[in-house]
mmCIF file with all atom_site columns, C-alpha atoms in Angstrom:
data_model
loop_
_atom_site.group_PDB
_atom_site.id
_atom_site.type_symbol
_atom_site.label_atom_id
_atom_site.label_alt_id
_atom_site.label_comp_id
_atom_site.label_asym_id
_atom_site.label_entity_id
_atom_site.label_seq_id
_atom_site.pdbx_PDB_ins_code
_atom_site.Cartn_x
_atom_site.Cartn_y
_atom_site.Cartn_z
_atom_site.occupancy
_atom_site.B_iso_or_equiv
_atom_site.pdbx_formal_charge
_atom_site.auth_seq_id
_atom_site.auth_comp_id
_atom_site.auth_asym_id
_atom_site.auth_atom_id
_atom_site.pdbx_PDB_model_num
ATOM 1  C CA . UNK A 1 1  ? 165.949 -208.051 -220.996 1.00 43.00 ? 1  UNK A CA 1
ATOM 2  C CA . UNK A 1 2  ? 162.971 -207.746 -223.310 1.00 51.00 ? 2  UNK A CA 1
ATOM 3  C CA . UNK A 1 3  ? 163.747 -207.449 -227.007 1.00 55.00 ? 3  UNK A CA 1
ATOM 4  C CA . UNK A 1 4  ? 161.935 -204.154 -227.508 1.00 57.00 ? 4  UNK A CA 1
ATOM 5  C CA . UNK A 1 5  ? 163.686 -202.776 -224.437 1.00 52.00 ? 5  UNK A CA 1
ATOM 6  C CA . UNK A 1 6  ? 167.153 -203.205 -225.987 1.00 55.00 ? 6  UNK A CA 1
ATOM 7  C CA . UNK A 1 7  ? 166.175 -201.003 -228.894 1.00 55.00 ? 7  UNK A CA 1
ATOM 8  C CA . UNK A 1 8  ? 164.446 -198.372 -226.795 1.00 53.00 ? 8  UNK A CA 1
ATOM 9  C CA . UNK A 1 9  ? 167.318 -198.309 -224.307 1.00 50.00 ? 9  UNK A CA 1
ATOM 10 C CA . UNK A 1 10 ? 169.791 -197.624 -227.079 1.00 53.00 ? 10 UNK A CA 1
ATOM 11 C CA . UNK A 1 11 ? 167.686 -194.815 -228.433 1.00 48.00 ? 11 UNK A CA 1
ATOM 12 C CA . UNK A 1 12 ? 167.167 -193.193 -225.059 1.00 46.00 ? 12 UNK A CA 1
ATOM 13 C CA . UNK A 1 13 ? 170.861 -193.439 -224.212 1.00 45.00 ? 13 UNK A CA 1
ATOM 14 C CA . UNK A 1 14 ? 171.618 -191.569 -227.426 1.00 44.00 ? 14 UNK A CA 1
ATOM 15 C CA . UNK A 1 15 ? 170.159 -188.367 -226.055 1.00 43.00 ? 15 UNK A CA 1
ATOM 16 C CA . UNK A 1 16 ? 168.408 -185.753 -228.123 1.00 38.00 ? 16 UNK A CA 1
ATOM 17 C CA . UNK A 1 17 ? 171.190 -183.744 -229.727 1.00 39.00 ? 17 UNK A CA 1
ATOM 18 C CA . UNK A 1 18 ? 170.083 -184.734 -233.251 1.00 38.00 ? 18 UNK A CA 1
ATOM 19 C CA . UNK A 1 19 ? 173.547 -184.491 -234.767 1.00 43.00 ? 19 UNK A CA 1
ATOM 20 C CA . UNK A 1 20 ? 173.790 -185.774 -238.324 1.00 54.00 ? 20 UNK A CA 1
ATOM 21 C CA . UNK A 1 21 ? 176.711 -187.388 -240.071 1.00 63.00 ? 21 UNK A CA 1
ATOM 22 C CA . UNK A 1 22 ? 177.876 -189.522 -237.168 1.00 71.00 ? 22 UNK A CA 1
ATOM 23 C CA . UNK A 1 23 ? 180.811 -191.809 -237.825 1.00 88.00 ? 23 UNK A CA 1
ATOM 24 C CA . UNK A 1 24 ? 180.169 -195.502 -237.417 1.00 91.00 ? 24 UNK A CA 1
ATOM 25 C CA . UNK A 1 25 ? 180.663 -196.755 -233.875 1.00 92.00 ? 25 UNK A CA 1
ATOM 26 C CA . UNK A 1 26 ? 183.634 -198.987 -233.135 1.00 91.00 ? 26 UNK A CA 1
ATOM 27 C CA . UNK A 1 27 ? 182.857 -202.588 -233.976 1.00 92.00 ? 27 UNK A CA 1
ATOM 28 C CA . UNK A 1 28 ? 179.953 -201.759 -236.316 1.00 94.00 ? 28 UNK A CA 1
ATOM 29 C CA . UNK A 1 29 ? 180.204 -201.865 -240.099 1.00 94.00 ? 29 UNK A CA 1
ATOM 30 C CA . UNK A 1 30 ? 178.127 -200.099 -242.714 1.00 93.00 ? 30 UNK A CA 1
ATOM 31 C CA . UNK A 1 31 ? 176.948 -203.540 -243.856 1.00 95.00 ? 31 UNK A CA 1
ATOM 32 C CA . UNK A 1 32 ? 175.645 -204.298 -240.348 1.00 95.00 ? 32 UNK A CA 1
ATOM 33 C CA . UNK A 1 33 ? 173.773 -200.989 -240.188 1.00 94.00 ? 33 UNK A CA 1
ATOM 34 C CA . UNK A 1 34 ? 172.258 -201.707 -243.611 1.00 94.00 ? 34 UNK A CA 1
ATOM 35 C CA . UNK A 1 35 ? 171.209 -205.181 -242.443 1.00 96.00 ? 35 UNK A CA 1
ATOM 36 C CA . UNK A 1 36 ? 169.586 -203.665 -239.348 1.00 96.00 ? 36 UNK A CA 1
ATOM 37 C CA . UNK A 1 37 ? 167.727 -201.066 -241.427 1.00 95.00 ? 37 UNK A CA 1
ATOM 38 C CA . UNK A 1 38 ? 166.504 -203.817 -243.755 1.00 95.00 ? 38 UNK A CA 1
ATOM 39 C CA . UNK A 1 39 ? 165.348 -205.990 -240.847 1.00 95.00 ? 39 UNK A CA 1
ATOM 40 C CA . UNK A 1 40 ? 163.437 -203.086 -239.284 1.00 95.00 ? 40 UNK A CA 1
ATOM 41 C CA . UNK A 1 41 ? 161.833 -202.285 -242.652 1.00 95.00 ? 41 UNK A CA 1
ATOM 42 C CA . UNK A 1 42 ? 160.829 -205.944 -243.011 1.00 94.00 ? 42 UNK A CA 1
ATOM 43 C CA . UNK A 1 43 ? 159.262 -205.734 -239.539 1.00 93.00 ? 43 UNK A CA 1
ATOM 44 C CA . UNK A 1 44 ? 157.099 -202.770 -240.613 1.00 94.00 ? 44 UNK A CA 1
ATOM 45 C CA . UNK A 1 45 ? 159.436 -199.845 -239.840 1.00 95.00 ? 45 UNK A CA 1
ATOM 46 C CA . UNK A 1 46 ? 158.257 -199.515 -236.216 1.00 93.00 ? 46 UNK A CA 1
ATOM 47 C CA . UNK A 1 47 ? 159.438 -201.503 -233.206 1.00 92.00 ? 47 UNK A CA 1
ATOM 48 C CA . UNK A 1 48 ? 157.065 -201.114 -230.285 1.00 91.00 ? 48 UNK A CA 1
ATOM 49 C CA . UNK A 1 49 ? 156.849 -204.621 -228.849 1.00 89.00 ? 49 UNK A CA 1
ATOM 50 C CA . UNK A 1 50 ? 158.803 -207.805 -228.279 1.00 86.00 ? 50 UNK A CA 1
ATOM 51 C CA . UNK A 1 51 ? 156.842 -209.414 -231.102 1.00 89.00 ? 51 UNK A CA 1
ATOM 52 C CA . UNK A 1 52 ? 158.085 -206.752 -233.528 1.00 88.00 ? 52 UNK A CA 1
ATOM 53 C CA . UNK A 1 53 ? 161.636 -206.800 -232.173 1.00 90.00 ? 53 UNK A CA 1
ATOM 54 C CA . UNK A 1 54 ? 162.053 -210.590 -232.344 1.00 91.00 ? 54 UNK A CA 1
ATOM 55 C CA . UNK A 1 55 ? 162.271 -210.785 -236.164 1.00 93.00 ? 55 UNK A CA 1
ATOM 56 C CA . UNK A 1 56 ? 164.847 -207.977 -236.209 1.00 94.00 ? 56 UNK A CA 1
ATOM 57 C CA . UNK A 1 57 ? 166.964 -209.803 -233.663 1.00 93.00 ? 57 UNK A CA 1
ATOM 58 C CA . UNK A 1 58 ? 166.575 -213.098 -235.544 1.00 95.00 ? 58 UNK A CA 1
ATOM 59 C CA . UNK A 1 59 ? 167.265 -211.624 -238.986 1.00 95.00 ? 59 UNK A CA 1
ATOM 60 C CA . UNK A 1 60 ? 170.394 -209.781 -237.893 1.00 96.00 ? 60 UNK A CA 1
ATOM 61 C CA . UNK A 1 61 ? 171.740 -212.255 -235.344 1.00 96.00 ? 61 UNK A CA 1
ATOM 62 C CA . UNK A 1 62 ? 173.208 -209.292 -233.449 1.00 95.00 ? 62 UNK A CA 1
ATOM 63 C CA . UNK A 1 63 ? 173.748 -209.228 -229.713 1.00 92.00 ? 63 UNK A CA 1
ATOM 64 C CA . UNK A 1 64 ? 171.673 -206.865 -227.599 1.00 87.00 ? 64 UNK A CA 1
ATOM 65 C CA . UNK A 1 65 ? 174.756 -204.656 -227.180 1.00 90.00 ? 65 UNK A CA 1
ATOM 66 C CA . UNK A 1 66 ? 175.244 -204.345 -230.945 1.00 94.00 ? 66 UNK A CA 1
ATOM 67 C CA . UNK A 1 67 ? 171.536 -203.623 -231.436 1.00 92.00 ? 67 UNK A CA 1
ATOM 68 C CA . UNK A 1 68 ? 171.741 -200.866 -228.807 1.00 89.00 ? 68 UNK A CA 1
ATOM 69 C CA . UNK A 1 69 ? 174.811 -199.359 -230.465 1.00 93.00 ? 69 UNK A CA 1
ATOM 70 C CA . UNK A 1 70 ? 173.188 -199.364 -233.899 1.00 94.00 ? 70 UNK A CA 1
ATOM 71 C CA . UNK A 1 71 ? 169.940 -197.841 -232.671 1.00 90.00 ? 71 UNK A CA 1
ATOM 72 C CA . UNK A 1 72 ? 171.925 -195.147 -230.860 1.00 90.00 ? 72 UNK A CA 1
ATOM 73 C CA . UNK A 1 73 ? 173.874 -194.441 -234.047 1.00 93.00 ? 73 UNK A CA 1
ATOM 74 C CA . UNK A 1 74 ? 170.653 -194.147 -236.069 1.00 93.00 ? 74 UNK A CA 1
ATOM 75 C CA . UNK A 1 75 ? 169.153 -191.825 -233.444 1.00 90.00 ? 75 UNK A CA 1
ATOM 76 C CA . UNK A 1 76 ? 172.171 -189.537 -233.551 1.00 90.00 ? 76 UNK A CA 1
ATOM 77 C CA . UNK A 1 77 ? 171.934 -189.570 -237.342 1.00 91.00 ? 77 UNK A CA 1
ATOM 78 C CA . UNK A 1 78 ? 168.325 -188.389 -237.156 1.00 91.00 ? 78 UNK A CA 1
ATOM 79 C CA . UNK A 1 79 ? 166.990 -191.576 -238.735 1.00 92.00 ? 79 UNK A CA 1
ATOM 80 C CA . UNK A 1 80 ? 164.447 -192.502 -236.067 1.00 91.00 ? 80 UNK A CA 1
ATOM 81 C CA . UNK A 1 81 ? 161.447 -191.121 -234.257 1.00 89.00 ? 81 UNK A CA 1
ATOM 82 C CA . UNK A 1 82 ? 161.410 -192.227 -230.620 1.00 85.00 ? 82 UNK A CA 1
ATOM 83 C CA . UNK A 1 83 ? 158.437 -192.590 -228.304 1.00 83.00 ? 83 UNK A CA 1
ATOM 84 C CA . UNK A 1 84 ? 157.896 -194.217 -224.928 1.00 80.00 ? 84 UNK A CA 1
ATOM 85 C CA . UNK A 1 85 ? 156.557 -197.270 -226.766 1.00 84.00 ? 85 UNK A CA 1
ATOM 86 C CA . UNK A 1 86 ? 159.562 -197.782 -229.067 1.00 88.00 ? 86 UNK A CA 1
ATOM 87 C CA . UNK A 1 87 ? 160.845 -196.279 -232.256 1.00 89.00 ? 87 UNK A CA 1
ATOM 88 C CA . UNK A 1 88 ? 160.160 -195.802 -235.952 1.00 93.00 ? 88 UNK A CA 1
ATOM 89 C CA . UNK A 1 89 ? 162.847 -195.871 -238.610 1.00 94.00 ? 89 UNK A CA 1
ATOM 90 C CA . UNK A 1 90 ? 162.447 -192.795 -240.813 1.00 94.00 ? 90 UNK A CA 1
ATOM 91 C CA . UNK A 1 91 ? 165.135 -193.404 -243.426 1.00 91.00 ? 91 UNK A CA 1
ATOM 92 C CA . UNK A 1 92 ? 165.426 -195.550 -246.535 1.00 89.00 ? 92 UNK A CA 1
ATOM 93 C CA . UNK A 1 93 ? 162.326 -197.513 -247.466 1.00 91.00 ? 93 UNK A CA 1
ATOM 94 C CA . UNK A 1 94 ? 160.723 -196.424 -244.185 1.00 92.00 ? 94 UNK A CA 1
ATOM 95 C CA . UNK A 1 95 ? 160.952 -192.715 -245.028 1.00 89.00 ? 95 UNK A CA 1
ATOM 96 C CA . UNK A 1 96 ? 157.614 -192.724 -246.816 1.00 81.00 ? 96 UNK A CA 1
ATOM 97 C CA . UNK A 1 97 ? 155.989 -195.664 -245.034 1.00 68.00 ? 97 UNK A CA 1
#
């Protein structure tokens, strides 16, 4: 599976209900979510290609399943903008980027 696809798949699976305040998914810690956010910010806040996804995957060391779960969590929390090309993190340091 392509790297960018794992992130987009997780976001699309999340649906569009836009609920905020989601509890952390089973098997995911707040530290892991923070690491993911940091890695996406380091990659420029948007993930639209394999080239942009690769550093996130390398920096976090997470499996594709964990990356999907975290992106779904962030989508449900309203922290991403999703397009057919990928996604943009809209929280933290990426909020004003």
